[in-house]
C-alpha positions as a printed NumPy array, in Angstrom:
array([[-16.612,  13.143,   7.007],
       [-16.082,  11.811,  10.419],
       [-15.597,   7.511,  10.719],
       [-16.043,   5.752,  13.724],
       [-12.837,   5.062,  15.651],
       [-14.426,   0.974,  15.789],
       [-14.457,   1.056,  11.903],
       [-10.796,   2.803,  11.622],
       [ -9.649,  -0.872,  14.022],
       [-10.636,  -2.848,  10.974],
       [ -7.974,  -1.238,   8.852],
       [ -4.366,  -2.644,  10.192],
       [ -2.7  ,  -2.469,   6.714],
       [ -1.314,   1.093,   4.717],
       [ -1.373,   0.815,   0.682],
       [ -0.009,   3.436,  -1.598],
       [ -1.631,   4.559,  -4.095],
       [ -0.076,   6.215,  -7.613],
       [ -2.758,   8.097,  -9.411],
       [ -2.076,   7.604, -13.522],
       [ -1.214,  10.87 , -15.151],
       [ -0.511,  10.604, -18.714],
       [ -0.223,   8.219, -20.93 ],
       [  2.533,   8.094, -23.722],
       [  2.038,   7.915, -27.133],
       [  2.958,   3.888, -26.724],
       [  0.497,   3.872, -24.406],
       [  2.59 ,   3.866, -21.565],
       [  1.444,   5.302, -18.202],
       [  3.29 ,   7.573, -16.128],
       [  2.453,   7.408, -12.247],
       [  2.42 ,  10.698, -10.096],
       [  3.717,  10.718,  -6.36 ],
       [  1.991,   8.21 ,  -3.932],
       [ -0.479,   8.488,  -1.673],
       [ -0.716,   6.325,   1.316],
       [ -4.389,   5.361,   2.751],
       [ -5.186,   3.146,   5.637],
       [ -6.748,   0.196,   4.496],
       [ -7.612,  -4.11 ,   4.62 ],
       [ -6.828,  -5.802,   2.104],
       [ -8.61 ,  -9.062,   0.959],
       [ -6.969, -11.762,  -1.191],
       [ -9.815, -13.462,  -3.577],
       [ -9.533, -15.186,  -7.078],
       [-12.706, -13.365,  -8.863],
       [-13.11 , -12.896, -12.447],
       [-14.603,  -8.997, -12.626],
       [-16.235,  -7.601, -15.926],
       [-14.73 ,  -4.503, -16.116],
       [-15.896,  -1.122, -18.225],
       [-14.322,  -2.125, -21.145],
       [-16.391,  -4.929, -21.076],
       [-13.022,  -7.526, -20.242],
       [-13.1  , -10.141, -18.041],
       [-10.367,  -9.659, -15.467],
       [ -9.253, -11.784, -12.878],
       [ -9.36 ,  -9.587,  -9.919],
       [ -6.393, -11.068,  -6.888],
       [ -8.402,  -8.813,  -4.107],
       [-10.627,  -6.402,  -2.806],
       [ -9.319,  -3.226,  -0.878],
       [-11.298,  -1.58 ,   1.96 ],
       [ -9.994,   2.071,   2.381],
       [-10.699,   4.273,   5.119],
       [-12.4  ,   7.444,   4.139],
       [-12.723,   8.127,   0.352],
       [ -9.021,   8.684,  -1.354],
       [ -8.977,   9.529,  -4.682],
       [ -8.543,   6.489,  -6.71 ],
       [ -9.048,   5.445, -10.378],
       [ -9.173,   1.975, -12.753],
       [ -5.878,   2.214, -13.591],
       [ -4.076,   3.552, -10.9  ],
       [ -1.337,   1.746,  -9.193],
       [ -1.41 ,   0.436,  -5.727],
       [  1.685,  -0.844,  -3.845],
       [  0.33 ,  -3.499,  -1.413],
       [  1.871,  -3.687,   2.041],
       [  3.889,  -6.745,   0.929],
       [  5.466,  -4.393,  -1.88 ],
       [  3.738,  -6.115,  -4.561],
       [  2.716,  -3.51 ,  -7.272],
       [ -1.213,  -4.425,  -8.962],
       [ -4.002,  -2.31 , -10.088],
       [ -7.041,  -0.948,  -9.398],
       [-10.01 ,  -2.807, -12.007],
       [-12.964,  -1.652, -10.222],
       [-13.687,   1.709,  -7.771],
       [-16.981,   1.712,  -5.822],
       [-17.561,   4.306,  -3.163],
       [-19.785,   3.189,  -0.409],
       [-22.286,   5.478,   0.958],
       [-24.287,   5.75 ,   4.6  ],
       [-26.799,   7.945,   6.144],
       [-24.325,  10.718,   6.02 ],
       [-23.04 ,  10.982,   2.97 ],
       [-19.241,   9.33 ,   1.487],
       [-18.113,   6.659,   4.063],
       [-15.469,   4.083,   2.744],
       [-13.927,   3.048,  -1.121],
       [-13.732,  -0.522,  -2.227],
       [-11.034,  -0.815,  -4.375],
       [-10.628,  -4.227,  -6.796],
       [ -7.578,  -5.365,  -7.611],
       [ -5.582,  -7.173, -10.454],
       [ -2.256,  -7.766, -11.552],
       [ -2.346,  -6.341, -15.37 ],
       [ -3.692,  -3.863, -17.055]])
């Protein structure tokens, strides 16, 4: 997968991201080590059905560079430190192939 250098000037910000592992009996998550991933991030207020069928109110959208591997339910550390989670994971496709991830955003789970 090779992304134009023009596209890669879009992304000033670095998020990591901690892919969800296992889950407790409780139902408590446990996070694996984090990945970090060049990326803008983009404050919104939007509610966001999500596959559960829950209304969420989503705080952002996350444009990643290249396609990391991310999940609903992983946690994200924002470049401010704030921890939220991913709600929604769309890959974006062009003419050749995987290009970007669009990652949305809330604070709960």
């Amino acid at each position: 997968m090779t992304i134009e250098a023009a596209y890669l000037a879009l992304m000033p910000s670095t998020i990591t991201i901690y892919n969800e592992t296992s889950t407790d009996k409780y139902g408590k998550p446990s996070f694996g080590t984090g990945t970090a991933v060049r990326c803008r991030v983009v404050p919104s207020n939007d509610s966001k059905r999500i596959d559960t069928g829950v209304d969420v109110m989503a705080s952002g959208k996350i444009y990643c560079y290249g396609t990391p591997t991310v999940n609903v339910n992983d946690k994200i550390q924002l470049p401010s430190g704030e921890q939220v989670y991913a709600v929604a994971v769309q890959l974006q496709n062009d003419e050749s192939g995987s290009h970007h991830t669009v990652i949305t955003i809330g604070s709960g789970r």
